[in-house]
XYZ file of C-alpha atoms in Angstrom:
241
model
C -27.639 10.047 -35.860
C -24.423 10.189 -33.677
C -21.393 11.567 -35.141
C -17.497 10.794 -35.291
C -16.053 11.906 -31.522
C -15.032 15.518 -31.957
C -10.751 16.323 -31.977
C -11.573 17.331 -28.351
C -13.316 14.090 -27.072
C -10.292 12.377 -28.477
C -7.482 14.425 -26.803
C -9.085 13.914 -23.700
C -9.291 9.938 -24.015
C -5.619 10.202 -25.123
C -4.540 12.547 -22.172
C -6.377 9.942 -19.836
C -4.836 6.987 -21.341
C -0.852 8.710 -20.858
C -1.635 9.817 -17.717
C -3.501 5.891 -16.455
C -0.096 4.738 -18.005
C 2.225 7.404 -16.329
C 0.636 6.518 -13.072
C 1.084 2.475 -13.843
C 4.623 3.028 -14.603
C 5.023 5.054 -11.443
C 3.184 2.442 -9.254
C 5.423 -0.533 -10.968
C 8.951 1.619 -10.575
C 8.769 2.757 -6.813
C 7.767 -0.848 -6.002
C 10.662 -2.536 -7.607
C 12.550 0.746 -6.296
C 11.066 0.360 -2.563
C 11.002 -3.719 -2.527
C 15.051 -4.149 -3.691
C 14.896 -4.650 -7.517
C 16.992 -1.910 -8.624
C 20.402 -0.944 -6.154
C 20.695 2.126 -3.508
C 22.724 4.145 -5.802
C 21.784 1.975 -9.315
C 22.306 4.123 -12.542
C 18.528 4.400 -13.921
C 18.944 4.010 -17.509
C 16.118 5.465 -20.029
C 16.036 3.302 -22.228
C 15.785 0.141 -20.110
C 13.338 1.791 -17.747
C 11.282 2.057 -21.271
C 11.416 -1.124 -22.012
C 10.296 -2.198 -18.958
C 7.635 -0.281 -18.142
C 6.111 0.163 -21.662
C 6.011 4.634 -21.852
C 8.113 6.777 -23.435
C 10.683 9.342 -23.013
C 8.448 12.005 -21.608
C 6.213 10.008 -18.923
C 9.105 8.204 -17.999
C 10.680 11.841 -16.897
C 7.729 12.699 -15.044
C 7.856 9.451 -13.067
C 11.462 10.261 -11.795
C 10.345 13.625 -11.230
C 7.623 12.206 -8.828
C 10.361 9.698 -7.090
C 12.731 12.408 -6.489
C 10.380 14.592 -5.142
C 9.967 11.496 -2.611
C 13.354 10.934 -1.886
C 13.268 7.522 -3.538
C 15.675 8.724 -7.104
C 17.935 11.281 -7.285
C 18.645 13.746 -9.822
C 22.443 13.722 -11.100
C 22.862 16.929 -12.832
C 21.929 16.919 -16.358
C 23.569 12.919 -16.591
C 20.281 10.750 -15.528
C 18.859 9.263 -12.034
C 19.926 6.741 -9.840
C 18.074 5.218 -7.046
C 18.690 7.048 -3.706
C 21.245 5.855 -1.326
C 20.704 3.989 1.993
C 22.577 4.402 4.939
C 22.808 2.797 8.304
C 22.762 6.364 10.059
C 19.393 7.181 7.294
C 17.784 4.095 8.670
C 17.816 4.833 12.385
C 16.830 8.595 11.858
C 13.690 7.332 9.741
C 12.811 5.054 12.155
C 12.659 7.280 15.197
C 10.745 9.649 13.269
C 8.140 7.286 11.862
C 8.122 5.672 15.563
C 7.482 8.706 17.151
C 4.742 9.909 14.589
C 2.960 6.302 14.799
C 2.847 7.005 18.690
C 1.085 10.385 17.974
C -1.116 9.672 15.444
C -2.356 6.226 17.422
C -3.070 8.541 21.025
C -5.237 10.931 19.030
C -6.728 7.452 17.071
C -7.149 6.521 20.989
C -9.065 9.682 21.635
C -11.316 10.143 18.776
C -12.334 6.717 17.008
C -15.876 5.689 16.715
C -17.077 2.350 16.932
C -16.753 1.267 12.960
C -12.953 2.333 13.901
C -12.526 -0.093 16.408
C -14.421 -2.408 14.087
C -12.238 -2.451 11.084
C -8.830 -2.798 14.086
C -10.649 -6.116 15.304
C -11.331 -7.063 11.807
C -7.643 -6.773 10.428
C -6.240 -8.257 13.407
C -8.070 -11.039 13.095
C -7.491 -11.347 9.224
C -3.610 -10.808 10.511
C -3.889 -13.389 12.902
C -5.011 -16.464 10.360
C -1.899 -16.217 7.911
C 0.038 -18.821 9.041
C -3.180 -21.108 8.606
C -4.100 -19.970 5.339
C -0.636 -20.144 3.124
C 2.505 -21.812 2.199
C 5.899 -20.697 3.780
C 6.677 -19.366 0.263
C 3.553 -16.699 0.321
C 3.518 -16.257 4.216
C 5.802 -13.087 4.065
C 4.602 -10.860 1.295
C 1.040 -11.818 2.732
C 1.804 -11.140 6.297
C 3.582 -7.710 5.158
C 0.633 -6.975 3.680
C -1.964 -7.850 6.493
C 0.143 -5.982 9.133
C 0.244 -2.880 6.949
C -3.186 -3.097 6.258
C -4.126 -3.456 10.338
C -1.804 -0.702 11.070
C -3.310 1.867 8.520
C -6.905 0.757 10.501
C -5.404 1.576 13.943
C -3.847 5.039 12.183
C -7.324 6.085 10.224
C -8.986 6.915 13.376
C -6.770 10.037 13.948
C -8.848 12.391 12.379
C -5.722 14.373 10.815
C -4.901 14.030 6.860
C -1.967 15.838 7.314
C -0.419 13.462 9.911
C -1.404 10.584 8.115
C -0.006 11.988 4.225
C 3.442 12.576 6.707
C 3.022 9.163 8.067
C 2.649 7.675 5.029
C 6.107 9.548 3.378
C 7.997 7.815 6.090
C 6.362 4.523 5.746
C 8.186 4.790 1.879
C 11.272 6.348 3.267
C 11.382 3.235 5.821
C 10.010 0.343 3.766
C 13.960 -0.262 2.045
C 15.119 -0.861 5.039
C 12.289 -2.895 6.111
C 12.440 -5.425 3.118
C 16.056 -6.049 4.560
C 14.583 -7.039 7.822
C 11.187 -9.511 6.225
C 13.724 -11.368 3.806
C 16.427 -11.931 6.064
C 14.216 -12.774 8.871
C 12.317 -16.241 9.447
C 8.066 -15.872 10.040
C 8.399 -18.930 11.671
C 5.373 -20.303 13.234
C 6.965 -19.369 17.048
C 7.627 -15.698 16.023
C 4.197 -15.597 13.996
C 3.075 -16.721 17.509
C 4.717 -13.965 19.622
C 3.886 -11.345 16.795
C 0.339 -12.322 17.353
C 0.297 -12.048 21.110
C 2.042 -8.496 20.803
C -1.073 -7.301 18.528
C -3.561 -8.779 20.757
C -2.158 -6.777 23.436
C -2.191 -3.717 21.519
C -5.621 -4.043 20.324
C -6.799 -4.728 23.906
C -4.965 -1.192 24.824
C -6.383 0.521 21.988
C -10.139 -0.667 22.347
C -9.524 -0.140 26.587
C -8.882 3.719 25.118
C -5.702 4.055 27.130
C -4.165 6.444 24.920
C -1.095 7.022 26.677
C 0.116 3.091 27.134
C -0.822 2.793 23.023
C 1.511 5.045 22.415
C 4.105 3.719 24.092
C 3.392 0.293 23.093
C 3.204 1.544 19.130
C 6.913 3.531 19.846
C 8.496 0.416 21.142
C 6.735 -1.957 18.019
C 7.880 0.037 15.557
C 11.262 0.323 16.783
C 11.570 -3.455 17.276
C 13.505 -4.240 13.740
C 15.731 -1.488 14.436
C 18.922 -3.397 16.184
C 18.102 -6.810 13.544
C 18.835 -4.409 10.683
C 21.527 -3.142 12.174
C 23.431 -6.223 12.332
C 22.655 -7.294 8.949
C 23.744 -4.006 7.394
C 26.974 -4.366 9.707
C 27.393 -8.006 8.986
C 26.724 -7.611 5.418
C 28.628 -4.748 4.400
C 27.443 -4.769 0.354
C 24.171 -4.684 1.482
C 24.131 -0.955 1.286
C-alpha cells in the first residue's frame, strides 16, 4: 500500500510550482518590457504587476531583481522600479557593440562549423525566405522577426564559444527596444521582403564559401543597417523616448 506524499515530497512540488510561475511571470514581463508595453522610464507598480501576472509580492520581487540585473528595470531606492530608460546615444553604443560581436562570433562560426551547422543556416533561410507566401500582412512582422532571429542564432551556434554567445545574447535584449521601434514603424513590404531576401542569400553563400573575413564584414554592415532609420524616428518623434 502507498502512503500520503511525505511534508517533504510536498514542499518540493510547491517550490517547483513558485519557481515554474516565477519564471512565467519573468518570461511574460521582459516581453511586454522588451516589445513596448510598459514606457522607458514607466513607474512599475506592485500591485498591478500582480494582477497581471498572477504571483505575489515575493516572486514578483525576484522578477525585478532578475530585470535589473539585465538592465531592462531599474531600482529607485527603496520607492519601487521603473522600466529602464532609452536613449538615442544608448541605442547607437548597443548597436556597435552587438555589430561588432555578431562579426566575431560569425568568423569563428566561419572557421569551425560542421556540416549539420551549415545545414540548419540553409534550413532557416529558407524557412525565412517563404514568409511573405505563407501569411497575412497583419502576421508578416512578428513572424518574420521571429524567422530572422531564429536564422541568425543558426549562423551564431557554430562559434563554438558559450561565453560569446550568453554576451551576444545580453545585447540582443539590450538592442531589441530599439529594434521594435524600427519593425513597427517600418513597412515589410513585398519589395523590401525582396531585397532582405537577396541580402541573406548573399550571406549564406559567404558563409557556406567559408570566407570568414567577408562574413564578417557583411554581418557588421547588416546589423548596423536600422541604425540611421531609428535615428530619424527617435529625432522625428521626440516622445518616442
Amino acid at each position: 500500500m502507498i502512503g500520503p506524499p511525505c511534508k517533504r515530497t510536498r514542499w518540493m512540488d510547491l517550490t517547483d510550482l513558485a519557481e515554474t510561475t516565477s519564471d512565467a511571470a519573468y518570461s511574460r514581463l521582459k516581453t511586454d518590457i522588451l516589445r513596448g508595453l510598459y514606457r522607458p522610464g514607466e513607474k512599475l507598480l506592485m500591485s498591478a504587476l500582480k494582477d497581471r501576472y498572477a504571483v505575489g509580492v515575493g516572486p514578483m520581487r525576484e522578477v525585478l531583481a532578475r530585470l535589473v540585473g539585465e538592465r531592462l528595470v531599474s531600482a529607485i531606492n527603496q520607492k519601487g522600479y521603473r522600466v529602464a530608460t532609452m536613449s538615442l546615444d544608448e541605442m547607437v553604443d548597443v548597436y556597435k557593440a552587438r555589430a561588432h560581436l555578431e562579426a566575431l562570433i560569425v568568423g569563428l562560426a566561419v572557421e569551425k562549423g560542421d556540416e549539420a551547422w551549415e545545414a540548419s543556416i540553409v534550413a532557416s533561410s529558407h524557412t525565412l525566405s517563404k514568409v511573405v507566401e505563407l501569411h497575412t500582412p497583419q502576421e508578416m512582422v512578428d513572424v518574420w522577426d521571429a524567422r530572422h532571429k531564429a536564422f541568425h542564432n543558426a549562423i551564431a551556434s557554430g562559434c563554438g564559444s558559450k561565453s560569446l554567445l550568453q554576451a551576444r545574447a545580453f545585447l540582443q535584449d539590450q538592442a531589441e527596444r530599439y529594434r521594435q521601434i524600427w519593425l513597427k514603424r517600418t513597412v515589410l513590404s513585398e519589395e523590401a521582403l525582396r531585397l532582405k531576401r537577396e541580402e541573406h542569400a548573399e550571406l549564406v553563400t559567404t558563409i557556406l564559401g567559408r570566407d570568414a573575413v567577408k562574413a564578417s564584414k557583411m554581418m557588421l554592415e547588416h546589423l548596423m543597417t536600422p541604425v540611421p532609420i531609428i535615428t530619424r524616428i527617435i529625432e522625428r518623434e521626440a516622445d518616442i523616448l
